Coordinates of C-alpha atoms in Angstrom, one line a residue:
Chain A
X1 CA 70.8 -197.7 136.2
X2 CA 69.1 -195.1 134.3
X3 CA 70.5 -193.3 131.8
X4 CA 69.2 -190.1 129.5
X5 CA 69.9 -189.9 126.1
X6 CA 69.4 -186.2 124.1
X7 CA 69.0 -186.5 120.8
X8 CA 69.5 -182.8 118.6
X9 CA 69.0 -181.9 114.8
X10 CA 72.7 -181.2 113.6
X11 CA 73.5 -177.6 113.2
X12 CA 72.6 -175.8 110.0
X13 CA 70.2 -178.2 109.2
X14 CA 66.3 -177.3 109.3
X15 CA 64.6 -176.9 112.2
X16 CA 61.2 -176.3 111.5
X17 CA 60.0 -176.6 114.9
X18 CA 62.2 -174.8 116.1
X19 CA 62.3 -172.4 113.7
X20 CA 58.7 -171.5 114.2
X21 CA 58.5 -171.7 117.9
X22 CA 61.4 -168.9 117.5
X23 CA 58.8 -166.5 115.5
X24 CA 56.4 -166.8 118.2
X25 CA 58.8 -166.5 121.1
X26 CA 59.5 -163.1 119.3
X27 CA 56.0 -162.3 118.8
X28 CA 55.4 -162.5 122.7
X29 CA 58.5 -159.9 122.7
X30 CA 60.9 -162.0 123.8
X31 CA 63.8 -160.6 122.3
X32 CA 66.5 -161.9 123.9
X33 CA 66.1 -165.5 122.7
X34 CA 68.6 -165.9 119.5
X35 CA 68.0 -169.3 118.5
X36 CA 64.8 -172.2 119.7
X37 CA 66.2 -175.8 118.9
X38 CA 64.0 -179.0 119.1
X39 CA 64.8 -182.9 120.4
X40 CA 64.5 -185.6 121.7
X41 CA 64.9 -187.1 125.2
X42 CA 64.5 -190.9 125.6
X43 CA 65.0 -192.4 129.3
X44 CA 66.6 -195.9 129.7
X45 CA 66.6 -198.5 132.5
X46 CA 69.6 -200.7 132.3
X47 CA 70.5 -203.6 134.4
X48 CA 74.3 -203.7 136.0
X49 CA 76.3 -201.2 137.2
X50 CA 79.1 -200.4 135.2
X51 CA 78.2 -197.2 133.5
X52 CA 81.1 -197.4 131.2
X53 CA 79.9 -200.4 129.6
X54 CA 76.6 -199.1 129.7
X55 CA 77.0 -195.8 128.1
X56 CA 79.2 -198.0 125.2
X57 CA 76.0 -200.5 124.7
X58 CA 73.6 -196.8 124.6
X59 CA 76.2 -195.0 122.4
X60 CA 75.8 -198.4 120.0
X61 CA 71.9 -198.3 120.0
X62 CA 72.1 -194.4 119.3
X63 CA 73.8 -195.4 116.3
X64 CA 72.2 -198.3 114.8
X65 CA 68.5 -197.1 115.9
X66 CA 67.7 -194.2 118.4
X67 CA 69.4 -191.7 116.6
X68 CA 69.6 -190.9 112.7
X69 CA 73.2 -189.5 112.7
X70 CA 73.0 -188.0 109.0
X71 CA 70.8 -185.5 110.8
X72 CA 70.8 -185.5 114.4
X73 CA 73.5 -185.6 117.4
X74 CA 73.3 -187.5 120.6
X75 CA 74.5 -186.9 124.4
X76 CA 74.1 -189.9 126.6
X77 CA 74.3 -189.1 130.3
X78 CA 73.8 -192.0 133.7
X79 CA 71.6 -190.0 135.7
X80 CA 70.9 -192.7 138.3
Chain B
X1 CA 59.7 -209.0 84.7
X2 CA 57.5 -209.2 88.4
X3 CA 58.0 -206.5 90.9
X4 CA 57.9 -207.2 94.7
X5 CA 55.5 -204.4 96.5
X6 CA 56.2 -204.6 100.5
X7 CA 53.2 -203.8 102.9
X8 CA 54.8 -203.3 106.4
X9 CA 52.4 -202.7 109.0
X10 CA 51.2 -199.2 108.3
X11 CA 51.3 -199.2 104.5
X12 CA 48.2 -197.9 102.6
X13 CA 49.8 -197.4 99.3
X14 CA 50.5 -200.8 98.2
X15 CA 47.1 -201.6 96.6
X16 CA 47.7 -198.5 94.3
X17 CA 51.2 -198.9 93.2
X18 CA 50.4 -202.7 91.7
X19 CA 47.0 -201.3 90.3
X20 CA 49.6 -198.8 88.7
X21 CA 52.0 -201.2 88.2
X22 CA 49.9 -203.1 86.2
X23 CA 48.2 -200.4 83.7
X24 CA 51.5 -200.1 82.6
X25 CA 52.1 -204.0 82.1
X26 CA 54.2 -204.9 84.5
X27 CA 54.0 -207.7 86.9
X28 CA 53.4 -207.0 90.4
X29 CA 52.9 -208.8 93.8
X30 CA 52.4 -207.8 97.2
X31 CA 55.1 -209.3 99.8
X32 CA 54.6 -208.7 103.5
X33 CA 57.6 -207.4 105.9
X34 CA 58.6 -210.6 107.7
X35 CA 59.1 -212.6 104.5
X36 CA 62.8 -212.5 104.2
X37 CA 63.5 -213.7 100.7
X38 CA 62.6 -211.6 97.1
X39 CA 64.0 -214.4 95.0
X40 CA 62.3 -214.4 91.4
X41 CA 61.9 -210.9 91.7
X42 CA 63.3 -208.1 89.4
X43 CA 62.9 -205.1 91.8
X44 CA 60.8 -203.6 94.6
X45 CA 59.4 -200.9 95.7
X46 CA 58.0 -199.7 99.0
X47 CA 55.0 -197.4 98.7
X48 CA 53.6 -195.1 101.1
X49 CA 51.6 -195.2 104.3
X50 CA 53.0 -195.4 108.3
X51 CA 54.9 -198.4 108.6
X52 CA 55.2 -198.7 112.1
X53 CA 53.7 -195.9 113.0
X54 CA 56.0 -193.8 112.3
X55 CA 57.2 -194.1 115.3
X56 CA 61.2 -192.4 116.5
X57 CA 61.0 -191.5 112.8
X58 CA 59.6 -192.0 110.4
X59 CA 60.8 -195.4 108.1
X60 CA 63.3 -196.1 111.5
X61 CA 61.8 -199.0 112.8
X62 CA 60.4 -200.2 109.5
X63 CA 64.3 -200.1 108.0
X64 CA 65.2 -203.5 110.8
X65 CA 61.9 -205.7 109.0
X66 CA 62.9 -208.9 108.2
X67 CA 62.5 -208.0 104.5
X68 CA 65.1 -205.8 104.3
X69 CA 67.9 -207.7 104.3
X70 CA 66.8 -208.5 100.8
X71 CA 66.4 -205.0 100.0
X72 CA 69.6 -204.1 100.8
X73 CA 70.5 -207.3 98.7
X74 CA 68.7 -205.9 95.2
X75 CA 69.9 -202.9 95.8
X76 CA 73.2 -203.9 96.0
X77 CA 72.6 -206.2 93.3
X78 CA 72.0 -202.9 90.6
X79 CA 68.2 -204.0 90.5
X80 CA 65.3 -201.3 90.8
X81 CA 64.5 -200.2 94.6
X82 CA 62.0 -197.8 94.7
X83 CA 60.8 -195.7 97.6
X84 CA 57.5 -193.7 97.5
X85 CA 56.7 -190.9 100.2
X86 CA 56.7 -193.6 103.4
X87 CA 58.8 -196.0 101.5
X88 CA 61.8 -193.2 100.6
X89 CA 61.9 -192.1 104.2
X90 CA 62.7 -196.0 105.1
X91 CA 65.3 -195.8 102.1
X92 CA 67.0 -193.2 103.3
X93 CA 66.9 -194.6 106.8
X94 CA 68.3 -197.6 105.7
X95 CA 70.9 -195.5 104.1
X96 CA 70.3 -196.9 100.7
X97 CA 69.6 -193.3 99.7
X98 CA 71.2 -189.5 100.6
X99 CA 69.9 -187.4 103.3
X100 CA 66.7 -187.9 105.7
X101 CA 63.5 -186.4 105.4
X102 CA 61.7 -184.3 108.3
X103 CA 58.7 -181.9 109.4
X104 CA 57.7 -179.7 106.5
X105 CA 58.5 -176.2 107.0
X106 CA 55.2 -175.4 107.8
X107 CA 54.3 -177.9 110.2
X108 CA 51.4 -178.7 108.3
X109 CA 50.7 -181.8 106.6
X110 CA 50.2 -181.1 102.5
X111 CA 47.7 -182.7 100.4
X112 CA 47.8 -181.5 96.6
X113 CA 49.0 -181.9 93.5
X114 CA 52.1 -180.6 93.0
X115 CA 54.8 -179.8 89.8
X116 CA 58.0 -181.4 89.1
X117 CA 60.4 -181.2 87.3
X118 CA 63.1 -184.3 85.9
X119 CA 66.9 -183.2 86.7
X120 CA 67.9 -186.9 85.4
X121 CA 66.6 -189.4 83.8
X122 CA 69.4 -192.5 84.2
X123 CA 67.1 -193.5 87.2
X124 CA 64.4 -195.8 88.8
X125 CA 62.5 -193.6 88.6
X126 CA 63.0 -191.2 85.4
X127 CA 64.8 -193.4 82.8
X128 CA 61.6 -193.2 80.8
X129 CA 61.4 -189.3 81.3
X130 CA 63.4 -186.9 79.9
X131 CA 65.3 -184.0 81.5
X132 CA 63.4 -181.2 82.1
X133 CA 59.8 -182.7 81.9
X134 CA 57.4 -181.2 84.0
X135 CA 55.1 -184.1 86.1
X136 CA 52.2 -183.6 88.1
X137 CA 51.3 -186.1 90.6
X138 CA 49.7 -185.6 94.2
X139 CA 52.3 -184.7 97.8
X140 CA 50.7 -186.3 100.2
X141 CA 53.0 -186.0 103.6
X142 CA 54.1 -184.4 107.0
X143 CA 58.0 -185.3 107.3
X144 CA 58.6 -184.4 103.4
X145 CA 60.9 -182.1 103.3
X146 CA 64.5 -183.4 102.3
X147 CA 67.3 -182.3 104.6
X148 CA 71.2 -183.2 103.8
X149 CA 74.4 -181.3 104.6
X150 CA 75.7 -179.2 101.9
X151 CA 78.6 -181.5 101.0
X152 CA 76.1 -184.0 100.4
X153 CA 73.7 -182.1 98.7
X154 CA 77.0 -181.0 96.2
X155 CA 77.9 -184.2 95.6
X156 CA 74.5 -185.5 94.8
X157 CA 73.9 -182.7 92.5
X158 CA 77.2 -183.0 90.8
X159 CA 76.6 -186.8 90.3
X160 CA 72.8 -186.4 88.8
X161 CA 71.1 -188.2 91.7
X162 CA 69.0 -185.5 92.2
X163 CA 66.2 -186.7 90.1
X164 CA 63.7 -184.1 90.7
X165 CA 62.6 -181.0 91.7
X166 CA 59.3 -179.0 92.7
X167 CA 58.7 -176.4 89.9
X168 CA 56.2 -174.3 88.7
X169 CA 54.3 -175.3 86.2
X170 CA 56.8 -174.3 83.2
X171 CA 59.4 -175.9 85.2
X172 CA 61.0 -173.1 86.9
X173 CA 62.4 -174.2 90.1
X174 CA 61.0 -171.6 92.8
X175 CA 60.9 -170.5 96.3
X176 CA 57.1 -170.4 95.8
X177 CA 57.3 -173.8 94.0
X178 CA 58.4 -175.6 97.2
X179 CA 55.7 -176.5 99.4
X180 CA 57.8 -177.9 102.2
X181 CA 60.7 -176.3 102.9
X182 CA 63.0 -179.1 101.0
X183 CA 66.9 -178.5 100.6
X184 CA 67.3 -177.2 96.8
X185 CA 63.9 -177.8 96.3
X186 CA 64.8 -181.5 95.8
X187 CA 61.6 -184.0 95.8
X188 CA 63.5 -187.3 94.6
X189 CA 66.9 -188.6 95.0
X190 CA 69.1 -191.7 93.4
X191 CA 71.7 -193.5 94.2
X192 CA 74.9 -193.2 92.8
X193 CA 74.3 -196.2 89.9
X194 CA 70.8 -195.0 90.2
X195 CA 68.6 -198.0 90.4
X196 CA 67.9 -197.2 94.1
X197 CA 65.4 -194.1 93.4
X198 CA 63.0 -192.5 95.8
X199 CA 60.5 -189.4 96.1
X200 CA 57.9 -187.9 98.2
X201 CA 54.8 -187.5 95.8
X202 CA 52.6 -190.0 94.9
X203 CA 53.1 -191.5 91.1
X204 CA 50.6 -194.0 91.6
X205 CA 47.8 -191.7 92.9
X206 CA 48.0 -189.9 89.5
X207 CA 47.8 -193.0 86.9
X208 CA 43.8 -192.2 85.5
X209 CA 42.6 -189.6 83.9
X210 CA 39.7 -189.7 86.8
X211 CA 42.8 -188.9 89.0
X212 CA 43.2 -185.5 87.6
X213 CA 46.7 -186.5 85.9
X214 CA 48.3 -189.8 84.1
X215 CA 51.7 -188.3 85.0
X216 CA 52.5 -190.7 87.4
X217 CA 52.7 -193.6 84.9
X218 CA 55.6 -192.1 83.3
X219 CA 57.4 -192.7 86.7
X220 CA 56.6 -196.0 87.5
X221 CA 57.1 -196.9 83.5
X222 CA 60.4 -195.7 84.6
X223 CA 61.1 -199.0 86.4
X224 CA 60.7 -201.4 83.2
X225 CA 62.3 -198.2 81.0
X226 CA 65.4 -198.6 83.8
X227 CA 66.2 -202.1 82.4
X228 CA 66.3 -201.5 79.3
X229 CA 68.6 -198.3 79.6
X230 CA 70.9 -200.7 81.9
X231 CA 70.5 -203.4 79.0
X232 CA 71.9 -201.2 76.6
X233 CA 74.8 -199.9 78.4

């Protein structure tokens, strides 16, 4: 089983890379972008095949390690 | 009083903080990662470097060593715990300390001396300062500048764990002042009891003249000044 995890900066919290690659987007001209946000993608390859016990174990490891959640979000997602 | 100074894989600091360490007077040994005990010691501190590499974040991985059970332990225990650049990112990983620390708002890593000033001095790392001193000891990071939600960063100003701030050199807190984009300008946070302390400039890169500045000794005198301000109380 493979599963995707998407790890975000929280909302209102600096961005700096994002923030910067948003001032050069705009310096190309492209206008229409309102906001650049940065992450994190981290693939997994899990034995089994019950996703809902999986994604529980992933949630878990976001918590304790993958993911710092005073500062970022996660989305955890099988995708095969 | 002996201090424990961990070297995880990745530390370069640790060398400096116990030469600094010991100028002042104090005690100091070096204690590698996977020992899992800090009995006979008064307090620790973890100094700066790349412990593990940095790698995920910075201070993630290092925040699971072996050793930090008995971090956690001293910590809990009301003894100093004091985090240096490297070693306040794993602090605040560990959640022994407020808020996280990421890219500067540059995207450049910073090398220079840099002002601040004490907000509180019931700390670590200031109970030998007083409010409103102005320090000047070297920044020497990429992921230094301090991030926290604004309920967090009320609270910790309200309580006085914000221990410092980067100033000018009068010790006026300015936009110009902050070389890396940090929350409220803050360079240094407490705990609530304030014998967990951490910052992101380097104390015990600025504790010889030869240095360019002695201002760092002040901070790390902090640590033996802590006990004796807790001794009193």
């Amino acid at each position: 089983m493979k599963i995707r995890i998407d790890i975000r900066r929280k909302e209102g919290l600096s961005d700096p890379e994002g923030v910067t690659t948003q001032r050069a987007l705009q310096n190309l001209g492209y206008d229409g972008v309102t906001a650049t946000h940065f992450g994190r993608t981290i693939y997994l390859e899990m034995e089994g095949d019950d996703t809902g016990a999986a994604t529980a174990e992933v949630e878990a490891m976001c918590r304790q390690l993958l993911a710092n959640p005073v500062i970022e979000d996660f989305q955890i997602e099988v995708v095969g | 009083m002996k201090i424990a100074v961990v070297i995880f894989p990745g530390t370069n600091c640790e060398h400096d903080v116990v030469h600094g360490l010991d100028l002042i007077g104090v005690d100091a040994e070096l204690v590698f990662h996977k020992q899992t005990s800090l009995d006979g010691f008064d307090g620790v501190v973890l100094p700066g470097g790349f412990a593990h590499g940095d790698y995920l974040r910075t201070g993630a991985i290092a925040r699971f060593s072996p050793i930090m059970d008995s971090v956690v332990a001293m910590a809990d225990s009301g003894k100093p715990v004091v985090g240096i650049c490297n070693g306040f990112q794993v602090l605040c990983e560990a959640g022994l300390l407020p808020g996280a620390l990421v890219a500067n708002r540059d995207l450049s890593f910073i090398c220079k001396p840099v002002n601040l000033r004490v907000e509180s001095n019931t700390s670590a790392l200031t109970a030998g300062a007083n409010v409103g001193d102005v320090v000047r000891i070297p920044l020497n990071s990429y992921e230094g500048n301090y991030v926290a939600d604004d309920e967090t960063l009320g609270h910790i100003e309200a309580n006085g764990q914000v221990l410092f701030r980067y100033s000018d050199g009068s010790g006026t807190v300015t936009d110009d002042a902050n070389p890396n984009g940090s929350a409220r300008n803050i360079a240094g946070v407490s705990n609530e009891s304030g014998n967990v302390a951490g910052l992101m400039p380097h104390p015990e890169r600025a504790v010889e003249q030869i240095l360019g500045s002695m201002d760092g000794l002040l901070l790390l005198g902090s640590i033996p000044a802590f006990f004796d301000l807790v001794g009193a109380k």
